[in-house]
C-alpha cells in the first residue's frame, strides 16, 4: 500500500475509512473546529502521539507514548487492526500526520495512509469542511497492545552510527538550526557531529504535496548514496518532522531507515559533543 493517498481517491471519504485529523499547538482544538474533513477524529500531537516527558534529556521533547497508552488511544478512536486509516494534518504531514503514520506502521498496522497535501489539499479541491466536534465510537474489542515500536534507535546507537562511514545520520531540521546559527526550541544550537543535513521541506512541492516518488528517490540518494536503508538514521528536533522524511523515503521505495525519537532535544541536553558548522 502506498503511504500516500490523494484527496480525489474515494477511499478518503469512504464511511469504512477511519479519518484522523492531527493538530499541534495550544489552539489545536480550536483550529480543528474551524474546519476538518467530515467525520475526522481530532487528535493532538502532544496528548495522543507523545508522552509528557519529565525530563527531555531522557527521550526528548516528544517521547513515544507507552504501548499500552497508544493501544488504548486506538481503541478509543474505534480502530481495530484491520481498519483502513487515513491521517492528515494542517501542516502537509510535516507535524502530526506523518508521526501517526509512522507510529501505526511501527506497531505493525500496515493499512494506513497519509493524505497528500493535508487539509490544504481538501480545501484546494473545494471540499466542504465540517465544524462538528466529531466523537468516534470506541472499538468493542480493545486494540492489542503491541510488543514494540520497531524501527527506532536510541542515543547510544546514534553515537555509533554518526561515526561509522558505512552509516548515515540525517538531520532534517532547517539549515540554520543544523549549523548552530539559531535554535528556537532547544537549549543549545548545533548538530550531532557526523550528521548530514537534509531539510525536510525539500521533499515538498510549492503546493504542499510530496514530490513524485522518482524525484524523492533522487533527492534521498544524493544524501545516502549507496548506504543500505537499514543503516540510515533520521532525526529532527524531537522525533516528529523526521517522520515526514521517513514517509517520503517509503514513498520513494527506500524502506528500512530508523527513527531516533529523542533527536536533537535529547542529544543537546546530555553534555555530548556538538558541531556548529557543516563540516
PDB file of C-alpha atoms in Angstrom:
ATOM      1  CA  UNK A   1       0.000   0.000   0.000  1.00  0.00           C
ATOM      2  CA  UNK A   2       1.300   3.447  -0.896  1.00  0.00           C
ATOM      3  CA  UNK A   3       1.974   5.577   2.169  1.00  0.00           C
ATOM      4  CA  UNK A   4       0.201   8.474   0.442  1.00  0.00           C
ATOM      5  CA  UNK A   5      -3.365   8.886  -0.763  1.00  0.00           C
ATOM      6  CA  UNK A   6      -4.843  11.703  -2.845  1.00  0.00           C
ATOM      7  CA  UNK A   7      -7.914  13.696  -1.854  1.00  0.00           C
ATOM      8  CA  UNK A   8      -9.606  12.547  -5.082  1.00  0.00           C
ATOM      9  CA  UNK A   9      -9.380   8.899  -4.021  1.00  0.00           C
ATOM     10  CA  UNK A  10     -12.888   7.778  -2.996  1.00  0.00           C
ATOM     11  CA  UNK A  11     -11.439   5.789  -0.079  1.00  0.00           C
ATOM     12  CA  UNK A  12     -10.659   9.037   1.761  1.00  0.00           C
ATOM     13  CA  UNK A  13     -14.336   9.735   2.454  1.00  0.00           C
ATOM     14  CA  UNK A  14     -15.498   6.126   2.460  1.00  0.00           C
ATOM     15  CA  UNK A  15     -17.606   5.554   5.623  1.00  0.00           C
ATOM     16  CA  UNK A  16     -15.486   2.487   6.386  1.00  0.00           C
ATOM     17  CA  UNK A  17     -12.296   4.548   6.469  1.00  0.00           C
ATOM     18  CA  UNK A  18     -11.202   5.996   9.793  1.00  0.00           C
ATOM     19  CA  UNK A  19     -10.085   9.598   9.279  1.00  0.00           C
ATOM     20  CA  UNK A  20      -7.811  11.199  11.842  1.00  0.00           C
ATOM     21  CA  UNK A  21      -7.033  14.921  11.936  1.00  0.00           C
ATOM     22  CA  UNK A  22      -3.845  15.583  13.897  1.00  0.00           C
ATOM     23  CA  UNK A  23      -3.172  19.075  15.198  1.00  0.00           C
ATOM     24  CA  UNK A  24      -0.356  20.594  17.227  1.00  0.00           C
ATOM     25  CA  UNK A  25      -0.146  23.665  19.390  1.00  0.00           C
ATOM     26  CA  UNK A  26      -2.116  25.304  22.178  1.00  0.00           C
ATOM     27  CA  UNK A  27      -5.072  26.163  19.915  1.00  0.00           C
ATOM     28  CA  UNK A  28      -5.192  22.771  18.218  1.00  0.00           C
ATOM     29  CA  UNK A  29      -8.829  22.006  19.034  1.00  0.00           C
ATOM     30  CA  UNK A  30      -9.964  25.483  18.037  1.00  0.00           C
ATOM     31  CA  UNK A  31      -8.370  25.077  14.605  1.00  0.00           C
ATOM     32  CA  UNK A  32      -9.974  21.658  14.236  1.00  0.00           C
ATOM     33  CA  UNK A  33     -13.400  23.130  14.981  1.00  0.00           C
ATOM     34  CA  UNK A  34     -12.852  25.815  12.361  1.00  0.00           C
ATOM     35  CA  UNK A  35     -12.853  23.139   9.675  1.00  0.00           C
ATOM     36  CA  UNK A  36     -11.930  19.487   9.203  1.00  0.00           C
ATOM     37  CA  UNK A  37     -12.868  16.611   6.922  1.00  0.00           C
ATOM     38  CA  UNK A  38     -16.309  15.175   7.732  1.00  0.00           C
ATOM     39  CA  UNK A  39     -16.161  12.522  10.473  1.00  0.00           C
ATOM     40  CA  UNK A  40     -12.466  13.110  11.076  1.00  0.00           C
ATOM     41  CA  UNK A  41     -11.351  12.264  14.607  1.00  0.00           C
ATOM     42  CA  UNK A  42      -9.488  15.029  16.423  1.00  0.00           C
ATOM     43  CA  UNK A  43      -6.043  14.056  17.692  1.00  0.00           C
ATOM     44  CA  UNK A  44      -3.293  16.097  19.268  1.00  0.00           C
ATOM     45  CA  UNK A  45       0.412  15.633  18.827  1.00  0.00           C
ATOM     46  CA  UNK A  46       1.250  16.352  22.460  1.00  0.00           C
ATOM     47  CA  UNK A  47      -1.506  14.342  24.143  1.00  0.00           C
ATOM     48  CA  UNK A  48      -2.178  11.422  21.771  1.00  0.00           C
ATOM     49  CA  UNK A  49       1.085  10.874  19.895  1.00  0.00           C
ATOM     50  CA  UNK A  50       3.602  11.602  22.629  1.00  0.00           C
ATOM     51  CA  UNK A  51       4.165  11.089  26.320  1.00  0.00           C
ATOM     52  CA  UNK A  52       4.707  14.074  28.601  1.00  0.00           C
ATOM     53  CA  UNK A  53       8.388  13.921  29.452  1.00  0.00           C
ATOM     54  CA  UNK A  54       9.573  14.562  32.989  1.00  0.00           C
ATOM     55  CA  UNK A  55      12.992  15.372  31.578  1.00  0.00           C
ATOM     56  CA  UNK A  56      13.598  15.985  27.869  1.00  0.00           C
ATOM     57  CA  UNK A  57      17.171  14.792  28.382  1.00  0.00           C
ATOM     58  CA  UNK A  58      15.696  11.287  28.556  1.00  0.00           C
ATOM     59  CA  UNK A  59      13.715  10.672  25.396  1.00  0.00           C
ATOM     60  CA  UNK A  60      13.456  14.218  24.088  1.00  0.00           C
ATOM     61  CA  UNK A  61      10.526  16.645  23.935  1.00  0.00           C
ATOM     62  CA  UNK A  62       8.135  14.208  22.231  1.00  0.00           C
ATOM     63  CA  UNK A  63       8.871  10.694  23.503  1.00  0.00           C
ATOM     64  CA  UNK A  64       6.570   7.973  22.256  1.00  0.00           C
ATOM     65  CA  UNK A  65       3.593   7.120  24.440  1.00  0.00           C
ATOM     66  CA  UNK A  66       3.711   3.786  26.181  1.00  0.00           C
ATOM     67  CA  UNK A  67       2.493   0.915  24.033  1.00  0.00           C
ATOM     68  CA  UNK A  68      -0.425   0.364  26.398  1.00  0.00           C
ATOM     69  CA  UNK A  69      -1.438   4.033  26.200  1.00  0.00           C
ATOM     70  CA  UNK A  70      -1.221   4.046  22.400  1.00  0.00           C
ATOM     71  CA  UNK A  71      -3.319   0.881  22.166  1.00  0.00           C
ATOM     72  CA  UNK A  72      -5.908   2.488  24.469  1.00  0.00           C
ATOM     73  CA  UNK A  73      -5.986   5.571  22.247  1.00  0.00           C
ATOM     74  CA  UNK A  74      -6.555   3.444  19.155  1.00  0.00           C
ATOM     75  CA  UNK A  75      -9.366   1.636  20.960  1.00  0.00           C
ATOM     76  CA  UNK A  76     -10.952   4.981  21.906  1.00  0.00           C
ATOM     77  CA  UNK A  77     -10.825   6.009  18.256  1.00  0.00           C
ATOM     78  CA  UNK A  78     -12.661   2.841  17.220  1.00  0.00           C
ATOM     79  CA  UNK A  79      -9.655   1.339  15.478  1.00  0.00           C
ATOM     80  CA  UNK A  80      -9.106  -2.386  15.091  1.00  0.00           C
ATOM     81  CA  UNK A  81      -6.029  -3.960  13.457  1.00  0.00           C
ATOM     82  CA  UNK A  82      -7.717  -4.459  10.077  1.00  0.00           C
ATOM     83  CA  UNK A  83      -9.165  -0.950   9.702  1.00  0.00           C
ATOM     84  CA  UNK A  84      -8.086   1.355   6.869  1.00  0.00           C
ATOM     85  CA  UNK A  85      -6.854   4.627   8.354  1.00  0.00           C
ATOM     86  CA  UNK A  86      -6.227   7.926   6.590  1.00  0.00           C
ATOM     87  CA  UNK A  87      -4.416  10.581   8.593  1.00  0.00           C
ATOM     88  CA  UNK A  88      -3.714  14.211   7.834  1.00  0.00           C
ATOM     89  CA  UNK A  89      -2.792  17.481   9.498  1.00  0.00           C
ATOM     90  CA  UNK A  90      -2.788  21.167   8.634  1.00  0.00           C
ATOM     91  CA  UNK A  91       0.977  21.225   8.060  1.00  0.00           C
ATOM     92  CA  UNK A  92       1.195  18.996   4.951  1.00  0.00           C
ATOM     93  CA  UNK A  93       2.080  15.984   7.122  1.00  0.00           C
ATOM     94  CA  UNK A  94       5.134  17.777   8.481  1.00  0.00           C
ATOM     95  CA  UNK A  95       3.854  17.544  12.025  1.00  0.00           C
ATOM     96  CA  UNK A  96       1.332  15.057  13.322  1.00  0.00           C
ATOM     97  CA  UNK A  97       0.165  13.289  10.169  1.00  0.00           C
ATOM     98  CA  UNK A  98       3.441  11.591   9.347  1.00  0.00           C
ATOM     99  CA  UNK A  99       4.150  10.923  13.027  1.00  0.00           C
ATOM    100  CA  UNK A 100       0.900   8.968  13.428  1.00  0.00           C
ATOM    101  CA  UNK A 101       1.531   7.128  10.143  1.00  0.00           C
ATOM    102  CA  UNK A 102       4.973   6.115  11.405  1.00  0.00           C
ATOM    103  CA  UNK A 103       3.665   5.039  14.810  1.00  0.00           C
ATOM    104  CA  UNK A 104       0.992   2.840  13.266  1.00  0.00           C
ATOM    105  CA  UNK A 105       3.411   1.260  10.811  1.00  0.00           C
ATOM    106  CA  UNK A 106       5.898   0.775  13.639  1.00  0.00           C
ATOM    107  CA  UNK A 107       3.439  -1.369  15.616  1.00  0.00           C
ATOM    108  CA  UNK A 108       2.525  -3.385  12.525  1.00  0.00           C
ATOM    109  CA  UNK A 109      -0.665  -1.600  11.392  1.00  0.00           C
ATOM    110  CA  UNK A 110       0.009  -1.633   7.652  1.00  0.00           C
ATOM    111  CA  UNK A 111      -3.357  -0.353   6.384  1.00  0.00           C
ATOM    112  CA  UNK A 112      -2.650   3.342   6.946  1.00  0.00           C
ATOM    113  CA  UNK A 113      -2.065   6.234   4.550  1.00  0.00           C
ATOM    114  CA  UNK A 114      -1.387   9.957   4.779  1.00  0.00           C
ATOM    115  CA  UNK A 115      -3.453  12.443   2.807  1.00  0.00           C
ATOM    116  CA  UNK A 116      -1.018  14.019   0.364  1.00  0.00           C
ATOM    117  CA  UNK A 117      -1.112  17.767   0.903  1.00  0.00           C
ATOM    118  CA  UNK A 118      -3.053  17.554   4.156  1.00  0.00           C
ATOM    119  CA  UNK A 119      -6.014  19.790   4.903  1.00  0.00           C
ATOM    120  CA  UNK A 120      -4.930  22.247   2.198  1.00  0.00           C
ATOM    121  CA  UNK A 121      -5.423  19.560  -0.445  1.00  0.00           C
ATOM    122  CA  UNK A 122      -9.052  19.245   0.655  1.00  0.00           C
ATOM    123  CA  UNK A 123      -9.706  22.990   0.554  1.00  0.00           C
ATOM    124  CA  UNK A 124      -7.912  23.316  -2.787  1.00  0.00           C
ATOM    125  CA  UNK A 125     -10.245  20.633  -4.131  1.00  0.00           C
ATOM    126  CA  UNK A 126     -13.225  22.647  -2.921  1.00  0.00           C
ATOM    127  CA  UNK A 127     -14.329  20.043  -0.402  1.00  0.00           C
ATOM    128  CA  UNK A 128     -16.833  21.297   2.169  1.00  0.00           C
ATOM    129  CA  UNK A 129     -15.378  21.044   5.647  1.00  0.00           C
ATOM    130  CA  UNK A 130     -17.187  20.188   8.848  1.00  0.00           C
ATOM    131  CA  UNK A 131     -17.155  22.202  12.077  1.00  0.00           C
ATOM    132  CA  UNK A 132     -18.667  19.438  14.223  1.00  0.00           C
ATOM    133  CA  UNK A 133     -16.780  18.062  17.204  1.00  0.00           C
ATOM    134  CA  UNK A 134     -16.922  14.507  15.920  1.00  0.00           C
ATOM    135  CA  UNK A 135     -16.829  11.807  18.584  1.00  0.00           C
ATOM    136  CA  UNK A 136     -15.931   8.283  17.448  1.00  0.00           C
ATOM    137  CA  UNK A 137     -17.488   5.150  18.867  1.00  0.00           C
ATOM    138  CA  UNK A 138     -14.853   3.149  20.777  1.00  0.00           C
ATOM    139  CA  UNK A 139     -13.970  -0.278  19.422  1.00  0.00           C
ATOM    140  CA  UNK A 140     -15.860  -3.162  21.011  1.00  0.00           C
ATOM    141  CA  UNK A 141     -12.608  -5.110  21.311  1.00  0.00           C
ATOM    142  CA  UNK A 142      -9.509  -3.393  22.710  1.00  0.00           C
ATOM    143  CA  UNK A 143      -6.669  -2.888  20.275  1.00  0.00           C
ATOM    144  CA  UNK A 144      -3.989  -5.461  21.119  1.00  0.00           C
ATOM    145  CA  UNK A 145      -1.053  -3.956  22.982  1.00  0.00           C
ATOM    146  CA  UNK A 146       1.897  -4.165  20.563  1.00  0.00           C
ATOM    147  CA  UNK A 147       5.158  -5.794  21.530  1.00  0.00           C
ATOM    148  CA  UNK A 148       7.293  -2.819  20.493  1.00  0.00           C
ATOM    149  CA  UNK A 149       7.769   0.255  18.356  1.00  0.00           C
ATOM    150  CA  UNK A 150      10.004  -1.194  15.675  1.00  0.00           C
ATOM    151  CA  UNK A 151      12.440   0.835  13.597  1.00  0.00           C
ATOM    152  CA  UNK A 152      13.918   3.041  16.307  1.00  0.00           C
ATOM    153  CA  UNK A 153      17.437   3.636  17.586  1.00  0.00           C
ATOM    154  CA  UNK A 154      18.492   5.013  20.946  1.00  0.00           C
ATOM    155  CA  UNK A 155      21.118   7.611  21.724  1.00  0.00           C
ATOM    156  CA  UNK A 156      23.889   5.030  22.134  1.00  0.00           C
ATOM    157  CA  UNK A 157      23.210   3.643  18.672  1.00  0.00           C
ATOM    158  CA  UNK A 158      23.232   7.152  17.201  1.00  0.00           C
ATOM    159  CA  UNK A 159      26.667   7.767  18.713  1.00  0.00           C
ATOM    160  CA  UNK A 160      27.957   4.716  16.853  1.00  0.00           C
ATOM    161  CA  UNK A 161      26.135   5.467  13.611  1.00  0.00           C
ATOM    162  CA  UNK A 162      27.341   9.072  13.401  1.00  0.00           C
ATOM    163  CA  UNK A 163      30.969   7.954  13.477  1.00  0.00           C
ATOM    164  CA  UNK A 164      30.557   4.981  11.125  1.00  0.00           C
ATOM    165  CA  UNK A 165      31.427   5.664   7.480  1.00  0.00           C
ATOM    166  CA  UNK A 166      29.081   2.865   6.434  1.00  0.00           C
ATOM    167  CA  UNK A 167      26.077   4.524   8.064  1.00  0.00           C
ATOM    168  CA  UNK A 168      24.331   7.875   7.596  1.00  0.00           C
ATOM    169  CA  UNK A 169      22.639  10.044  10.211  1.00  0.00           C
ATOM    170  CA  UNK A 170      20.302  12.625   8.667  1.00  0.00           C
ATOM    171  CA  UNK A 171      19.220  15.785  10.481  1.00  0.00           C
ATOM    172  CA  UNK A 172      16.073  17.131   8.796  1.00  0.00           C
ATOM    173  CA  UNK A 173      15.914  20.476  10.614  1.00  0.00           C
ATOM    174  CA  UNK A 174      16.335  23.704   8.674  1.00  0.00           C
ATOM    175  CA  UNK A 175      19.891  24.662   7.821  1.00  0.00           C
ATOM    176  CA  UNK A 176      20.300  27.490  10.328  1.00  0.00           C
ATOM    177  CA  UNK A 177      19.402  25.195  13.208  1.00  0.00           C
ATOM    178  CA  UNK A 178      21.698  22.455  11.925  1.00  0.00           C
ATOM    179  CA  UNK A 179      24.581  24.915  11.539  1.00  0.00           C
ATOM    180  CA  UNK A 180      24.084  26.285  15.032  1.00  0.00           C
ATOM    181  CA  UNK A 181      23.144  29.777  13.875  1.00  0.00           C
ATOM    182  CA  UNK A 182      19.811  29.733  15.708  1.00  0.00           C
ATOM    183  CA  UNK A 183      17.864  27.401  17.976  1.00  0.00           C
ATOM    184  CA  UNK A 184      14.277  28.429  18.799  1.00  0.00           C
ATOM    185  CA  UNK A 185      13.184  25.277  20.645  1.00  0.00           C
ATOM    186  CA  UNK A 186      16.054  23.561  22.401  1.00  0.00           C
ATOM    187  CA  UNK A 187      18.718  24.727  24.837  1.00  0.00           C
ATOM    188  CA  UNK A 188      21.793  24.530  22.634  1.00  0.00           C
ATOM    189  CA  UNK A 189      22.286  25.218  18.925  1.00  0.00           C
ATOM    190  CA  UNK A 190      24.184  22.920  16.581  1.00  0.00           C
ATOM    191  CA  UNK A 191      24.039  19.328  15.389  1.00  0.00           C
ATOM    192  CA  UNK A 192      25.270  15.829  16.112  1.00  0.00           C
ATOM    193  CA  UNK A 193      28.866  15.548  14.865  1.00  0.00           C
ATOM    194  CA  UNK A 194      28.882  13.426  11.729  1.00  0.00           C
ATOM    195  CA  UNK A 195      25.217  14.033  10.882  1.00  0.00           C
ATOM    196  CA  UNK A 196      24.324  15.426   7.457  1.00  0.00           C
ATOM    197  CA  UNK A 197      21.579  17.947   6.811  1.00  0.00           C
ATOM    198  CA  UNK A 198      18.583  17.478   4.532  1.00  0.00           C
ATOM    199  CA  UNK A 199      15.782  19.912   5.352  1.00  0.00           C
ATOM    200  CA  UNK A 200      12.504  18.001   5.403  1.00  0.00           C
ATOM    201  CA  UNK A 201      10.663  20.594   3.295  1.00  0.00           C
ATOM    202  CA  UNK A 202      12.979  19.862   0.352  1.00  0.00           C
ATOM    203  CA  UNK A 203      10.712  16.876  -0.272  1.00  0.00           C
ATOM    204  CA  UNK A 204       7.705  19.112  -0.889  1.00  0.00           C
ATOM    205  CA  UNK A 205       6.306  20.839  -3.958  1.00  0.00           C
ATOM    206  CA  UNK A 206       5.233  24.514  -3.812  1.00  0.00           C
ATOM    207  CA  UNK A 207       1.647  23.253  -3.460  1.00  0.00           C
ATOM    208  CA  UNK A 208       2.475  21.484  -0.206  1.00  0.00           C
ATOM    209  CA  UNK A 209       2.466  17.945  -1.582  1.00  0.00           C
ATOM    210  CA  UNK A 210       5.255  15.417  -1.714  1.00  0.00           C
ATOM    211  CA  UNK A 211       7.414  15.354  -4.812  1.00  0.00           C
ATOM    212  CA  UNK A 212       6.999  12.378  -7.125  1.00  0.00           C
ATOM    213  CA  UNK A 213       8.477   9.096  -5.972  1.00  0.00           C
ATOM    214  CA  UNK A 214      11.139   9.398  -8.657  1.00  0.00           C
ATOM    215  CA  UNK A 215      12.138  12.919  -7.569  1.00  0.00           C
ATOM    216  CA  UNK A 216      12.215  11.840  -3.929  1.00  0.00           C
ATOM    217  CA  UNK A 217      14.378   8.828  -4.742  1.00  0.00           C
ATOM    218  CA  UNK A 218      16.879  11.133  -6.427  1.00  0.00           C
ATOM    219  CA  UNK A 219      16.807  13.591  -3.518  1.00  0.00           C
ATOM    220  CA  UNK A 220      17.432  10.951  -0.884  1.00  0.00           C
ATOM    221  CA  UNK A 221      20.006   9.032  -2.911  1.00  0.00           C
ATOM    222  CA  UNK A 222      22.032  12.236  -3.180  1.00  0.00           C
ATOM    223  CA  UNK A 223      22.222  12.173   0.612  1.00  0.00           C
ATOM    224  CA  UNK A 224      22.609   8.491   1.478  1.00  0.00           C
ATOM    225  CA  UNK A 225      24.479   7.326  -1.618  1.00  0.00           C
ATOM    226  CA  UNK A 226      24.885   3.557  -1.572  1.00  0.00           C
ATOM    227  CA  UNK A 227      24.256   3.218   2.156  1.00  0.00           C
ATOM    228  CA  UNK A 228      21.820   0.434   2.916  1.00  0.00           C
ATOM    229  CA  UNK A 229      18.456   1.857   4.053  1.00  0.00           C
ATOM    230  CA  UNK A 230      18.634  -0.057   7.329  1.00  0.00           C
ATOM    231  CA  UNK A 231      21.915   1.749   8.075  1.00  0.00           C
ATOM    232  CA  UNK A 232      20.279   5.179   7.788  1.00  0.00           C
ATOM    233  CA  UNK A 233      19.092   7.060  10.886  1.00  0.00           C
ATOM    234  CA  UNK A 234      16.747  10.046  10.597  1.00  0.00           C
ATOM    235  CA  UNK A 235      16.187  12.638  13.300  1.00  0.00           C
ATOM    236  CA  UNK A 236      14.965  16.195  13.792  1.00  0.00           C
ATOM    237  CA  UNK A 237      14.298  18.319  16.876  1.00  0.00           C
ATOM    238  CA  UNK A 238      12.013  15.955  18.763  1.00  0.00           C
ATOM    239  CA  UNK A 239      11.205  12.973  16.546  1.00  0.00           C
ATOM    240  CA  UNK A 240       8.211  14.464  14.706  1.00  0.00           C
ATOM    241  CA  UNK A 241       9.278  16.048  11.402  1.00  0.00           C
ATOM    242  CA  UNK A 242      11.756  13.203  10.942  1.00  0.00           C
ATOM    243  CA  UNK A 243       8.690  11.020  10.321  1.00  0.00           C
ATOM    244  CA  UNK A 244       7.839  13.294   7.396  1.00  0.00           C
ATOM    245  CA  UNK A 245      11.140  12.325   5.784  1.00  0.00           C
ATOM    246  CA  UNK A 246      10.680   8.654   6.659  1.00  0.00           C
ATOM    247  CA  UNK A 247       7.293   8.753   4.911  1.00  0.00           C
ATOM    248  CA  UNK A 248       8.898  10.386   1.880  1.00  0.00           C
ATOM    249  CA  UNK A 249      11.570   7.695   1.826  1.00  0.00           C
ATOM    250  CA  UNK A 250       8.909   4.994   1.945  1.00  0.00           C
ATOM    251  CA  UNK A 251       7.127   6.668  -0.975  1.00  0.00           C
ATOM    252  CA  UNK A 252      10.449   6.680  -2.837  1.00  0.00           C
ATOM    253  CA  UNK A 253      10.883   2.954  -2.288  1.00  0.00           C
ATOM    254  CA  UNK A 254      13.545   3.369   0.399  1.00  0.00           C
ATOM    255  CA  UNK A 255      12.319   1.100   3.184  1.00  0.00           C
ATOM    256  CA  UNK A 256      14.104   0.483   6.455  1.00  0.00           C
ATOM    257  CA  UNK A 257      15.664   3.750   7.743  1.00  0.00           C
ATOM    258  CA  UNK A 258      15.417   4.142  11.516  1.00  0.00           C
ATOM    259  CA  UNK A 259      13.994   6.944  13.655  1.00  0.00           C
ATOM    260  CA  UNK A 260      15.953   8.487  16.515  1.00  0.00           C
ATOM    261  CA  UNK A 261      12.976   9.552  18.593  1.00  0.00           C
ATOM    262  CA  UNK A 262      14.847  11.657  21.146  1.00  0.00           C
ATOM    263  CA  UNK A 263      16.524  13.614  18.348  1.00  0.00           C
ATOM    264  CA  UNK A 264      18.300  16.922  18.987  1.00  0.00           C
ATOM    265  CA  UNK A 265      16.128  17.713  22.021  1.00  0.00           C
ATOM    266  CA  UNK A 266      17.654  14.721  23.807  1.00  0.00           C
ATOM    267  CA  UNK A 267      21.186  14.862  22.410  1.00  0.00           C
ATOM    268  CA  UNK A 268      21.633  18.574  23.194  1.00  0.00           C
ATOM    269  CA  UNK A 269      20.729  18.025  26.855  1.00  0.00           C
ATOM    270  CA  UNK A 270      23.192  15.202  27.511  1.00  0.00           C
ATOM    271  CA  UNK A 271      26.519  17.056  27.587  1.00  0.00           C
ATOM    272  CA  UNK A 272      27.602  15.325  24.366  1.00  0.00           C
ATOM    273  CA  UNK A 273      29.784  16.679  21.550  1.00  0.00           C
ATOM    274  CA  UNK A 274      28.091  19.313  19.417  1.00  0.00           C
ATOM    275  CA  UNK A 275      29.072  20.587  15.985  1.00  0.00           C
ATOM    276  CA  UNK A 276      28.241  24.112  14.865  1.00  0.00           C
ATOM    277  CA  UNK A 277      29.286  24.083  11.239  1.00  0.00           C
ATOM    278  CA  UNK A 278      28.681  21.959   8.142  1.00  0.00           C
ATOM    279  CA  UNK A 279      31.971  20.080   8.328  1.00  0.00           C
TER     280      UNK A 279
END
